[in-house]
Amino acid sequence: MSVSIVVPIYNEVENVPLLYNQLVAVLPELNRPWEIVFVDDGSKDGTAAKLDELAAKDERVKVIRFRRNFGQTAAMHAGLQYASGEVIVTLDGDLQNEPADIPMMVRKLDEGYDLVHGWRKQRQDAFLNRKLPSKMANWLISRVTRFPIHDLGCTLKAIRRDIARELELYGEMHRFIPVLAHQRGARCVEVETRHHPRRFGQTKYGISRTLRVVLDLITVKYMLDYFASPMKLFGQIGFACGAIGALAALATVLMKFAGGVDMTGNPFMLLTILASIGSVQFFSLGLLGEVNARIYYASQPKQNFAIRELLNFEKQPLGKDETISIRGRRAA
Ligand code: UDP
Ligand code: MG
């Protein structure tokens, strides 16, 4: 089984050559063919030239170059789509993950798992604005999705290609890869991995991502439980609103005839109106959702990134836009 290493890279000029050296030292241990797919996510600090150098001297280095910075999720998505290995290993390009953990993770896949994800038990990042929010987010995600997990944020993962190709990553969904894969029926397992402090370059994230993770969680929860049948969610709320409206109407009428309470001045009257409108709205939302789900499943898959060029790739995946330039082996 061949292995592809997929690395999202954004402004990691010092890290790229070191990471390449570390990977080249470790990967022969796998005893199988391998390639490294660097996804250059619009770097502006000279990373591009470093990647060109590596690709020129080593054919096993593939480069996907985005036209601009599309974010780590899009970079990951592109890497997973273009990687040719039957097993795909993802890791950060900042030397925080330990490449020496890769053989252990690939062996774990051989045991019959579809996805092995890392747990940075000894995470080497700041406590207050990184580790603490991450712990809370992981706890919340684990509760809400009912997927047992310690560390969704660890990029170091090994995934079987068929599972990886099915993942639909939008927004910042790369953090939910194990949850999404699990939903597609993948057998997932968590293993402890090493973690190093960042030595060069800067982290691209801060405390502000906590809120975005929570928003993504709402989306993921909806996707997991209701995406295919939105009426189940909105219809239930519609029924609840309808019931509240009916009860409030009943109360208004009873109070009028039994207690002589003026209907126009009765707050229950307002509640009746509000709940009835709400009920109609939710049923309509459910119907719209159902229509959307049908359009979604019938339509062509779309990409959430734009590639400027590809280095050392033989050809593009089937059906992809042929306008992307391919440099390297073929052009030479
Ligand atoms: N990254 C990327 N595009 C972005 C932001 C980050 O490709 O827009 C890459 C980055 O170069 C690194 C990985 O994603 O290889 C993780 O980023 P970072 O180390 O900043 O995240 P942290 O480890 O601090 O969570
Ligand atoms: Mg990092």
PDB file of C-alpha atoms in Angstrom, residues 35-296:
ATOM      1  CA  GLU A  35       5.171  10.688  -1.912  1.00  0.00           C
ATOM      2  CA  ILE A  36       4.975  14.012  -0.105  1.00  0.00           C
ATOM      3  CA  VAL A  37       2.254  16.399  -1.236  1.00  0.00           C
ATOM      4  CA  PHE A  38       2.925  19.949  -0.077  1.00  0.00           C
ATOM      5  CA  VAL A  39      -0.063  22.233  -0.458  1.00  0.00           C
ATOM      6  CA  ASP A  40       1.287  25.764  -0.721  1.00  0.00           C
ATOM      7  CA  ASP A  41      -1.636  27.782   0.556  1.00  0.00           C
ATOM      8  CA  GLY A  42      -0.642  31.105  -0.985  1.00  0.00           C
ATOM      9  CA  SER A  43       2.636  31.594   0.960  1.00  0.00           C
ATOM     10  CA  LYS A  44       4.321  34.956   0.539  1.00  0.00           C
ATOM     11  CA  ASP A  45       7.577  34.470   2.466  1.00  0.00           C
ATOM     12  CA  GLY A  46       9.766  32.496   0.087  1.00  0.00           C
ATOM     13  CA  THR A  47       8.226  29.137   0.935  1.00  0.00           C
ATOM     14  CA  ALA A  48       7.239  28.754  -2.714  1.00  0.00           C
ATOM     15  CA  ALA A  49      10.872  28.891  -3.871  1.00  0.00           C
ATOM     16  CA  LYS A  50      11.890  26.352  -1.229  1.00  0.00           C
ATOM     17  CA  LEU A  51       9.155  23.993  -2.398  1.00  0.00           C
ATOM     18  CA  ASP A  52      10.213  24.480  -6.035  1.00  0.00           C
ATOM     19  CA  GLU A  53      13.754  23.491  -5.065  1.00  0.00           C
ATOM     20  CA  LEU A  54      12.587  20.338  -3.298  1.00  0.00           C
ATOM     21  CA  ALA A  55      10.291  19.372  -6.161  1.00  0.00           C
ATOM     22  CA  ALA A  56      13.091  19.904  -8.692  1.00  0.00           C
ATOM     23  CA  LYS A  57      15.509  17.590  -6.920  1.00  0.00           C
ATOM     24  CA  ASP A  58      13.050  14.938  -5.711  1.00  0.00           C
ATOM     25  CA  GLU A  59      10.226  13.570  -7.867  1.00  0.00           C
ATOM     26  CA  ARG A  60       8.477  12.175  -4.824  1.00  0.00           C
ATOM     27  CA  VAL A  61       7.772  15.742  -3.725  1.00  0.00           C
ATOM     28  CA  LYS A  62       4.522  17.002  -5.226  1.00  0.00           C
ATOM     29  CA  VAL A  63       3.399  20.590  -4.866  1.00  0.00           C
ATOM     30  CA  ILE A  64      -0.087  21.995  -5.163  1.00  0.00           C
ATOM     31  CA  ARG A  65       0.099  25.760  -5.334  1.00  0.00           C
ATOM     32  CA  PHE A  66      -2.998  27.783  -4.564  1.00  0.00           C
ATOM     33  CA  ARG A  67      -3.581  31.136  -6.248  1.00  0.00           C
ATOM     34  CA  ARG A  68      -4.110  32.748  -2.871  1.00  0.00           C
ATOM     35  CA  ASN A  69      -4.484  31.812   0.784  1.00  0.00           C
ATOM     36  CA  PHE A  70      -7.614  29.673   1.001  1.00  0.00           C
ATOM     37  CA  GLY A  71      -7.096  28.415   4.546  1.00  0.00           C
ATOM     38  CA  GLN A  72      -5.952  25.171   6.101  1.00  0.00           C
ATOM     39  CA  THR A  73      -9.211  23.342   5.398  1.00  0.00           C
ATOM     40  CA  ALA A  74      -9.079  24.023   1.666  1.00  0.00           C
ATOM     41  CA  ALA A  75      -5.383  23.080   1.621  1.00  0.00           C
ATOM     42  CA  MET A  76      -6.190  19.820   3.350  1.00  0.00           C
ATOM     43  CA  HIS A  77      -9.089  19.163   1.008  1.00  0.00           C
ATOM     44  CA  ALA A  78      -6.919  19.694  -2.071  1.00  0.00           C
ATOM     45  CA  GLY A  79      -4.164  17.478  -0.650  1.00  0.00           C
ATOM     46  CA  LEU A  80      -6.605  14.657   0.058  1.00  0.00           C
ATOM     47  CA  GLN A  81      -8.073  14.920  -3.439  1.00  0.00           C
ATOM     48  CA  TYR A  82      -4.737  14.945  -5.279  1.00  0.00           C
ATOM     49  CA  ALA A  83      -2.793  12.445  -3.159  1.00  0.00           C
ATOM     50  CA  SER A  84      -2.313   9.147  -4.973  1.00  0.00           C
ATOM     51  CA  GLY A  85      -1.395   6.881  -2.047  1.00  0.00           C
ATOM     52  CA  GLU A  86      -3.788   4.268  -0.739  1.00  0.00           C
ATOM     53  CA  VAL A  87      -2.988   5.601   2.708  1.00  0.00           C
ATOM     54  CA  ILE A  88      -2.867   9.339   3.345  1.00  0.00           C
ATOM     55  CA  VAL A  89      -1.025  10.796   6.306  1.00  0.00           C
ATOM     56  CA  THR A  90      -1.651  14.452   7.121  1.00  0.00           C
ATOM     57  CA  LEU A  91       0.574  16.586   9.303  1.00  0.00           C
ATOM     58  CA  ASP A  92       1.384  20.230   9.990  1.00  0.00           C
ATOM     59  CA  GLY A  93       4.222  21.883   8.140  1.00  0.00           C
ATOM     60  CA  ASP A  94       5.554  23.677  11.208  1.00  0.00           C
ATOM     61  CA  LEU A  95       7.494  20.752  12.782  1.00  0.00           C
ATOM     62  CA  GLN A  96       5.055  20.598  15.704  1.00  0.00           C
ATOM     63  CA  ASN A  97       4.009  17.065  14.783  1.00  0.00           C
ATOM     64  CA  GLU A  98       6.637  14.337  14.999  1.00  0.00           C
ATOM     65  CA  PRO A  99       7.244  12.557  11.662  1.00  0.00           C
ATOM     66  CA  ALA A 100       8.681   9.599  13.594  1.00  0.00           C
ATOM     67  CA  ASP A 101       5.110   8.829  14.722  1.00  0.00           C
ATOM     68  CA  ILE A 102       4.041   8.115  11.129  1.00  0.00           C
ATOM     69  CA  PRO A 103       5.112   4.430  10.888  1.00  0.00           C
ATOM     70  CA  MET A 104       3.268   3.651  14.121  1.00  0.00           C
ATOM     71  CA  MET A 105       0.080   5.248  12.759  1.00  0.00           C
ATOM     72  CA  VAL A 106       0.290   3.446   9.435  1.00  0.00           C
ATOM     73  CA  ARG A 107       0.771   0.136  11.260  1.00  0.00           C
ATOM     74  CA  LYS A 108      -2.388   0.916  13.199  1.00  0.00           C
ATOM     75  CA  LEU A 109      -4.285   1.203   9.903  1.00  0.00           C
ATOM     76  CA  ASP A 110      -2.944  -2.228   8.988  1.00  0.00           C
ATOM     77  CA  GLU A 111      -4.759  -3.545  12.046  1.00  0.00           C
ATOM     78  CA  GLY A 112      -7.995  -2.798  10.203  1.00  0.00           C
ATOM     79  CA  TYR A 113      -8.794   0.787  11.083  1.00  0.00           C
ATOM     80  CA  ASP A 114      -9.803   3.338   8.463  1.00  0.00           C
ATOM     81  CA  LEU A 115      -8.624   6.433  10.302  1.00  0.00           C
ATOM     82  CA  VAL A 116      -5.999   6.926  12.988  1.00  0.00           C
ATOM     83  CA  HIS A 117      -5.942  10.338  14.633  1.00  0.00           C
ATOM     84  CA  GLY A 118      -3.364  11.773  16.967  1.00  0.00           C
ATOM     85  CA  TRP A 119      -3.827  12.982  20.505  1.00  0.00           C
ATOM     86  CA  ARG A 120      -1.265  15.607  21.549  1.00  0.00           C
ATOM     87  CA  LYS A 121      -1.305  14.514  25.163  1.00  0.00           C
ATOM     88  CA  GLN A 122       1.719  16.673  26.014  1.00  0.00           C
ATOM     89  CA  ARG A 123       0.733  19.605  23.847  1.00  0.00           C
ATOM     90  CA  GLN A 124       3.447  22.258  23.611  1.00  0.00           C
ATOM     91  CA  ASP A 125       1.433  25.435  23.158  1.00  0.00           C
ATOM     92  CA  ALA A 126       0.424  28.324  25.400  1.00  0.00           C
ATOM     93  CA  PHE A 127      -2.025  27.231  28.094  1.00  0.00           C
ATOM     94  CA  LEU A 128      -4.463  30.091  28.422  1.00  0.00           C
ATOM     95  CA  ASN A 129      -5.261  30.979  24.827  1.00  0.00           C
ATOM     96  CA  ARG A 130      -4.571  27.621  23.138  1.00  0.00           C
ATOM     97  CA  LYS A 131      -4.686  24.557  25.357  1.00  0.00           C
ATOM     98  CA  LEU A 132      -7.542  25.543  27.662  1.00  0.00           C
ATOM     99  CA  PRO A 133      -9.988  26.618  24.900  1.00  0.00           C
ATOM    100  CA  SER A 134      -8.997  23.527  22.946  1.00  0.00           C
ATOM    101  CA  LYS A 135      -9.734  21.256  25.916  1.00  0.00           C
ATOM    102  CA  MET A 136     -13.132  22.840  26.423  1.00  0.00           C
ATOM    103  CA  ALA A 137     -13.952  22.702  22.717  1.00  0.00           C
ATOM    104  CA  ASN A 138     -12.967  19.034  22.486  1.00  0.00           C
ATOM    105  CA  TRP A 139     -15.090  18.197  25.508  1.00  0.00           C
ATOM    106  CA  LEU A 140     -18.088  20.042  24.043  1.00  0.00           C
ATOM    107  CA  ILE A 141     -17.672  18.483  20.596  1.00  0.00           C
ATOM    108  CA  SER A 142     -17.340  15.062  22.117  1.00  0.00           C
ATOM    109  CA  ARG A 143     -20.562  15.555  24.095  1.00  0.00           C
ATOM    110  CA  VAL A 144     -22.573  17.048  21.245  1.00  0.00           C
ATOM    111  CA  THR A 145     -21.506  14.616  18.518  1.00  0.00           C
ATOM    112  CA  ARG A 146     -21.307  11.615  20.856  1.00  0.00           C
ATOM    113  CA  PHE A 147     -17.920  10.831  19.321  1.00  0.00           C
ATOM    114  CA  PRO A 148     -15.325  10.028  21.990  1.00  0.00           C
ATOM    115  CA  ILE A 149     -12.300  12.237  21.397  1.00  0.00           C
ATOM    116  CA  HIS A 150      -9.532  14.038  23.257  1.00  0.00           C
ATOM    117  CA  ASP A 151      -7.923  16.142  20.569  1.00  0.00           C
ATOM    118  CA  LEU A 152      -9.604  17.016  17.303  1.00  0.00           C
ATOM    119  CA  GLY A 153      -7.067  19.735  16.558  1.00  0.00           C
ATOM    120  CA  CYS A 154      -4.157  17.376  15.921  1.00  0.00           C
ATOM    121  CA  THR A 155      -3.392  17.386  12.210  1.00  0.00           C
ATOM    122  CA  LEU A 156      -1.334  14.202  12.409  1.00  0.00           C
ATOM    123  CA  LYS A 157      -3.667  11.545  11.050  1.00  0.00           C
ATOM    124  CA  ALA A 158      -3.549   8.485   8.843  1.00  0.00           C
ATOM    125  CA  ILE A 159      -6.560   7.875   6.626  1.00  0.00           C
ATOM    126  CA  ARG A 160      -7.455   5.323   3.990  1.00  0.00           C
ATOM    127  CA  ARG A 161      -7.839   6.974   0.615  1.00  0.00           C
ATOM    128  CA  ASP A 162     -11.436   5.950  -0.029  1.00  0.00           C
ATOM    129  CA  ILE A 163     -12.515   7.585   3.232  1.00  0.00           C
ATOM    130  CA  ALA A 164     -10.354  10.661   2.609  1.00  0.00           C
ATOM    131  CA  ARG A 165     -11.806  11.214  -0.859  1.00  0.00           C
ATOM    132  CA  GLU A 166     -15.329  11.246   0.500  1.00  0.00           C
ATOM    133  CA  LEU A 167     -14.690  13.971   3.062  1.00  0.00           C
ATOM    134  CA  GLU A 168     -16.292  17.273   2.262  1.00  0.00           C
ATOM    135  CA  LEU A 169     -14.314  19.994   3.924  1.00  0.00           C
ATOM    136  CA  TYR A 170     -15.643  23.517   3.925  1.00  0.00           C
ATOM    137  CA  GLY A 171     -15.079  26.516   6.173  1.00  0.00           C
ATOM    138  CA  GLU A 172     -12.826  25.202   8.921  1.00  0.00           C
ATOM    139  CA  MET A 173     -14.126  21.663   8.895  1.00  0.00           C
ATOM    140  CA  HIS A 174     -10.685  20.050   8.804  1.00  0.00           C
ATOM    141  CA  ARG A 175     -10.940  19.958  12.598  1.00  0.00           C
ATOM    142  CA  PHE A 176     -13.910  17.629  12.346  1.00  0.00           C
ATOM    143  CA  ILE A 177     -12.362  15.085   9.980  1.00  0.00           C
ATOM    144  CA  PRO A 178     -12.586  12.144  12.440  1.00  0.00           C
ATOM    145  CA  VAL A 179     -16.204  13.002  13.293  1.00  0.00           C
ATOM    146  CA  LEU A 180     -17.166  13.313   9.623  1.00  0.00           C
ATOM    147  CA  ALA A 181     -15.332  10.110   8.707  1.00  0.00           C
ATOM    148  CA  HIS A 182     -16.984   8.285  11.592  1.00  0.00           C
ATOM    149  CA  GLN A 183     -20.341   9.415  10.279  1.00  0.00           C
ATOM    150  CA  ARG A 184     -19.445   7.824   6.921  1.00  0.00           C
ATOM    151  CA  GLY A 185     -18.830   4.565   8.742  1.00  0.00           C
ATOM    152  CA  ALA A 186     -15.043   4.732   9.148  1.00  0.00           C
ATOM    153  CA  ARG A 187     -13.485   2.757  11.993  1.00  0.00           C
ATOM    154  CA  CYS A 188     -11.550   5.405  13.907  1.00  0.00           C
ATOM    155  CA  VAL A 189      -8.967   5.099  16.635  1.00  0.00           C
ATOM    156  CA  GLU A 190      -7.055   7.683  18.654  1.00  0.00           C
ATOM    157  CA  VAL A 191      -3.357   7.247  19.442  1.00  0.00           C
ATOM    158  CA  GLU A 192      -1.048   9.360  21.540  1.00  0.00           C
ATOM    159  CA  THR A 193       1.412  11.374  19.471  1.00  0.00           C
ATOM    160  CA  ARG A 194       4.319  13.617  20.316  1.00  0.00           C
ATOM    161  CA  HIS A 195       4.152  17.391  19.976  1.00  0.00           C
ATOM    162  CA  HIS A 196       6.849  20.047  19.822  1.00  0.00           C
ATOM    163  CA  PRO A 197       6.800  23.778  20.429  1.00  0.00           C
ATOM    164  CA  ARG A 198       6.895  25.921  17.317  1.00  0.00           C
ATOM    165  CA  ARG A 199      10.503  26.956  16.629  1.00  0.00           C
ATOM    166  CA  PHE A 200      10.171  29.015  13.443  1.00  0.00           C
ATOM    167  CA  GLY A 201       7.395  31.125  12.016  1.00  0.00           C
ATOM    168  CA  GLN A 202       4.150  32.025  13.689  1.00  0.00           C
ATOM    169  CA  THR A 203       0.906  30.285  14.455  1.00  0.00           C
ATOM    170  CA  LYS A 204      -1.907  31.351  12.164  1.00  0.00           C
ATOM    171  CA  TYR A 205      -4.574  31.099  14.805  1.00  0.00           C
ATOM    172  CA  GLY A 206      -5.502  32.802  18.060  1.00  0.00           C
ATOM    173  CA  ILE A 207      -8.221  32.756  20.675  1.00  0.00           C
ATOM    174  CA  SER A 208     -10.794  34.015  18.142  1.00  0.00           C
ATOM    175  CA  ARG A 209     -11.045  30.612  16.574  1.00  0.00           C
ATOM    176  CA  THR A 210     -12.853  29.217  19.625  1.00  0.00           C
ATOM    177  CA  LEU A 211     -16.083  30.918  18.619  1.00  0.00           C
ATOM    178  CA  ARG A 212     -15.698  29.724  15.039  1.00  0.00           C
ATOM    179  CA  VAL A 213     -15.234  26.176  16.277  1.00  0.00           C
ATOM    180  CA  VAL A 214     -18.507  26.431  18.188  1.00  0.00           C
ATOM    181  CA  LEU A 215     -20.285  27.694  15.067  1.00  0.00           C
ATOM    182  CA  ASP A 216     -18.748  24.855  13.049  1.00  0.00           C
ATOM    183  CA  LEU A 217     -19.957  22.457  15.715  1.00  0.00           C
ATOM    184  CA  ILE A 218     -23.552  23.585  15.198  1.00  0.00           C
ATOM    185  CA  THR A 219     -23.127  23.017  11.466  1.00  0.00           C
ATOM    186  CA  VAL A 220     -21.569  19.595  11.975  1.00  0.00           C
ATOM    187  CA  LYS A 221     -24.303  18.543  14.380  1.00  0.00           C
ATOM    188  CA  TYR A 222     -26.915  19.558  11.817  1.00  0.00           C
ATOM    189  CA  MET A 223     -25.023  17.764   9.044  1.00  0.00           C
ATOM    190  CA  LEU A 224     -24.709  14.614  11.099  1.00  0.00           C
ATOM    191  CA  ASP A 225     -28.268  14.348  12.328  1.00  0.00           C
ATOM    192  CA  TYR A 226     -30.545  16.273   9.997  1.00  0.00           C
ATOM    193  CA  PHE A 227     -28.841  17.100   6.707  1.00  0.00           C
ATOM    194  CA  ALA A 228     -30.559  14.362   4.737  1.00  0.00           C
ATOM    195  CA  SER A 229     -33.973  14.992   6.312  1.00  0.00           C
ATOM    196  CA  PRO A 230     -34.298  18.579   7.596  1.00  0.00           C
ATOM    197  CA  MET A 231     -38.051  18.188   7.971  1.00  0.00           C
ATOM    198  CA  LYS A 232     -37.356  15.908  10.963  1.00  0.00           C
ATOM    199  CA  LEU A 233     -35.812  18.853  12.816  1.00  0.00           C
ATOM    200  CA  PHE A 234     -37.872  21.789  11.573  1.00  0.00           C
ATOM    201  CA  GLY A 235     -41.106  19.825  11.445  1.00  0.00           C
ATOM    202  CA  GLN A 236     -40.737  18.944  15.128  1.00  0.00           C
ATOM    203  CA  ILE A 237     -40.208  22.586  16.051  1.00  0.00           C
ATOM    204  CA  GLY A 238     -43.157  23.465  13.796  1.00  0.00           C
ATOM    205  CA  PHE A 239     -45.389  21.002  15.631  1.00  0.00           C
ATOM    206  CA  ALA A 240     -44.203  22.363  19.000  1.00  0.00           C
ATOM    207  CA  CYS A 241     -45.023  25.931  17.906  1.00  0.00           C
ATOM    208  CA  GLY A 242     -48.391  24.772  16.579  1.00  0.00           C
ATOM    209  CA  ALA A 243     -49.207  23.114  19.901  1.00  0.00           C
ATOM    210  CA  ILE A 244     -48.203  26.216  21.863  1.00  0.00           C
ATOM    211  CA  GLY A 245     -50.347  28.349  19.534  1.00  0.00           C
ATOM    212  CA  ALA A 246     -53.374  26.061  19.947  1.00  0.00           C
ATOM    213  CA  LEU A 247     -53.048  26.046  23.745  1.00  0.00           C
ATOM    214  CA  ALA A 248     -52.671  29.819  23.852  1.00  0.00           C
ATOM    215  CA  ALA A 249     -55.754  30.218  21.602  1.00  0.00           C
ATOM    216  CA  LEU A 250     -57.729  27.912  23.853  1.00  0.00           C
ATOM    217  CA  ALA A 251     -56.640  29.887  26.921  1.00  0.00           C
ATOM    218  CA  THR A 252     -57.641  33.170  25.246  1.00  0.00           C
ATOM    219  CA  VAL A 253     -61.124  31.893  24.412  1.00  0.00           C
ATOM    220  CA  LEU A 254     -61.704  30.293  27.837  1.00  0.00           C
ATOM    221  CA  MET A 255     -60.558  33.433  29.642  1.00  0.00           C
ATOM    222  CA  LYS A 256     -62.932  35.478  27.483  1.00  0.00           C
ATOM    223  CA  PHE A 257     -66.023  33.409  28.191  1.00  0.00           C
ATOM    224  CA  ALA A 258     -65.296  32.167  31.721  1.00  0.00           C
ATOM    225  CA  GLY A 259     -63.440  35.151  33.171  1.00  0.00           C
ATOM    226  CA  GLY A 260     -64.567  37.987  30.890  1.00  0.00           C
ATOM    227  CA  VAL A 261     -60.947  38.894  30.005  1.00  0.00           C
ATOM    228  CA  ASP A 262     -60.792  41.095  26.949  1.00  0.00           C
ATOM    229  CA  MET A 263     -59.255  39.141  24.027  1.00  0.00           C
ATOM    230  CA  THR A 264     -57.351  42.065  22.504  1.00  0.00           C
ATOM    231  CA  GLY A 265     -55.667  42.912  25.791  1.00  0.00           C
ATOM    232  CA  ASN A 266     -54.748  39.271  26.539  1.00  0.00           C
ATOM    233  CA  PRO A 267     -51.030  38.403  26.093  1.00  0.00           C
ATOM    234  CA  PHE A 268     -52.064  34.824  25.196  1.00  0.00           C
ATOM    235  CA  MET A 269     -53.646  36.271  22.067  1.00  0.00           C
ATOM    236  CA  LEU A 270     -50.230  37.612  21.018  1.00  0.00           C
ATOM    237  CA  LEU A 271     -48.651  34.274  21.829  1.00  0.00           C
ATOM    238  CA  THR A 272     -51.240  32.532  19.633  1.00  0.00           C
ATOM    239  CA  ILE A 273     -50.345  34.737  16.688  1.00  0.00           C
ATOM    240  CA  LEU A 274     -46.589  34.459  17.223  1.00  0.00           C
ATOM    241  CA  ALA A 275     -46.634  30.686  17.651  1.00  0.00           C
ATOM    242  CA  SER A 276     -48.876  30.124  14.619  1.00  0.00           C
ATOM    243  CA  ILE A 277     -46.643  32.194  12.379  1.00  0.00           C
ATOM    244  CA  GLY A 278     -43.598  30.439  13.836  1.00  0.00           C
ATOM    245  CA  SER A 279     -45.162  27.066  13.128  1.00  0.00           C
ATOM    246  CA  VAL A 280     -45.798  27.896   9.472  1.00  0.00           C
ATOM    247  CA  GLN A 281     -42.258  29.278   9.160  1.00  0.00           C
ATOM    248  CA  PHE A 282     -40.631  26.171  10.553  1.00  0.00           C
ATOM    249  CA  PHE A 283     -42.617  23.827   8.347  1.00  0.00           C
ATOM    250  CA  SER A 284     -41.661  25.947   5.336  1.00  0.00           C
ATOM    251  CA  LEU A 285     -38.006  25.882   6.406  1.00  0.00           C
ATOM    252  CA  GLY A 286     -38.221  22.109   6.646  1.00  0.00           C
ATOM    253  CA  LEU A 287     -39.656  21.880   3.133  1.00  0.00           C
ATOM    254  CA  LEU A 288     -36.973  24.198   1.739  1.00  0.00           C
ATOM    255  CA  GLY A 289     -34.356  22.081   3.490  1.00  0.00           C
ATOM    256  CA  GLU A 290     -35.764  18.932   1.910  1.00  0.00           C
ATOM    257  CA  VAL A 291     -35.586  20.545  -1.530  1.00  0.00           C
ATOM    258  CA  ASN A 292     -32.009  21.653  -0.822  1.00  0.00           C
ATOM    259  CA  ALA A 293     -30.976  18.172   0.234  1.00  0.00           C
ATOM    260  CA  ARG A 294     -32.315  16.766  -3.030  1.00  0.00           C
ATOM    261  CA  ILE A 295     -30.497  19.403  -5.092  1.00  0.00           C
ATOM    262  CA  TYR A 296     -27.338  18.747  -3.101  1.00  0.00           C
TER     263      TYR A 296
END
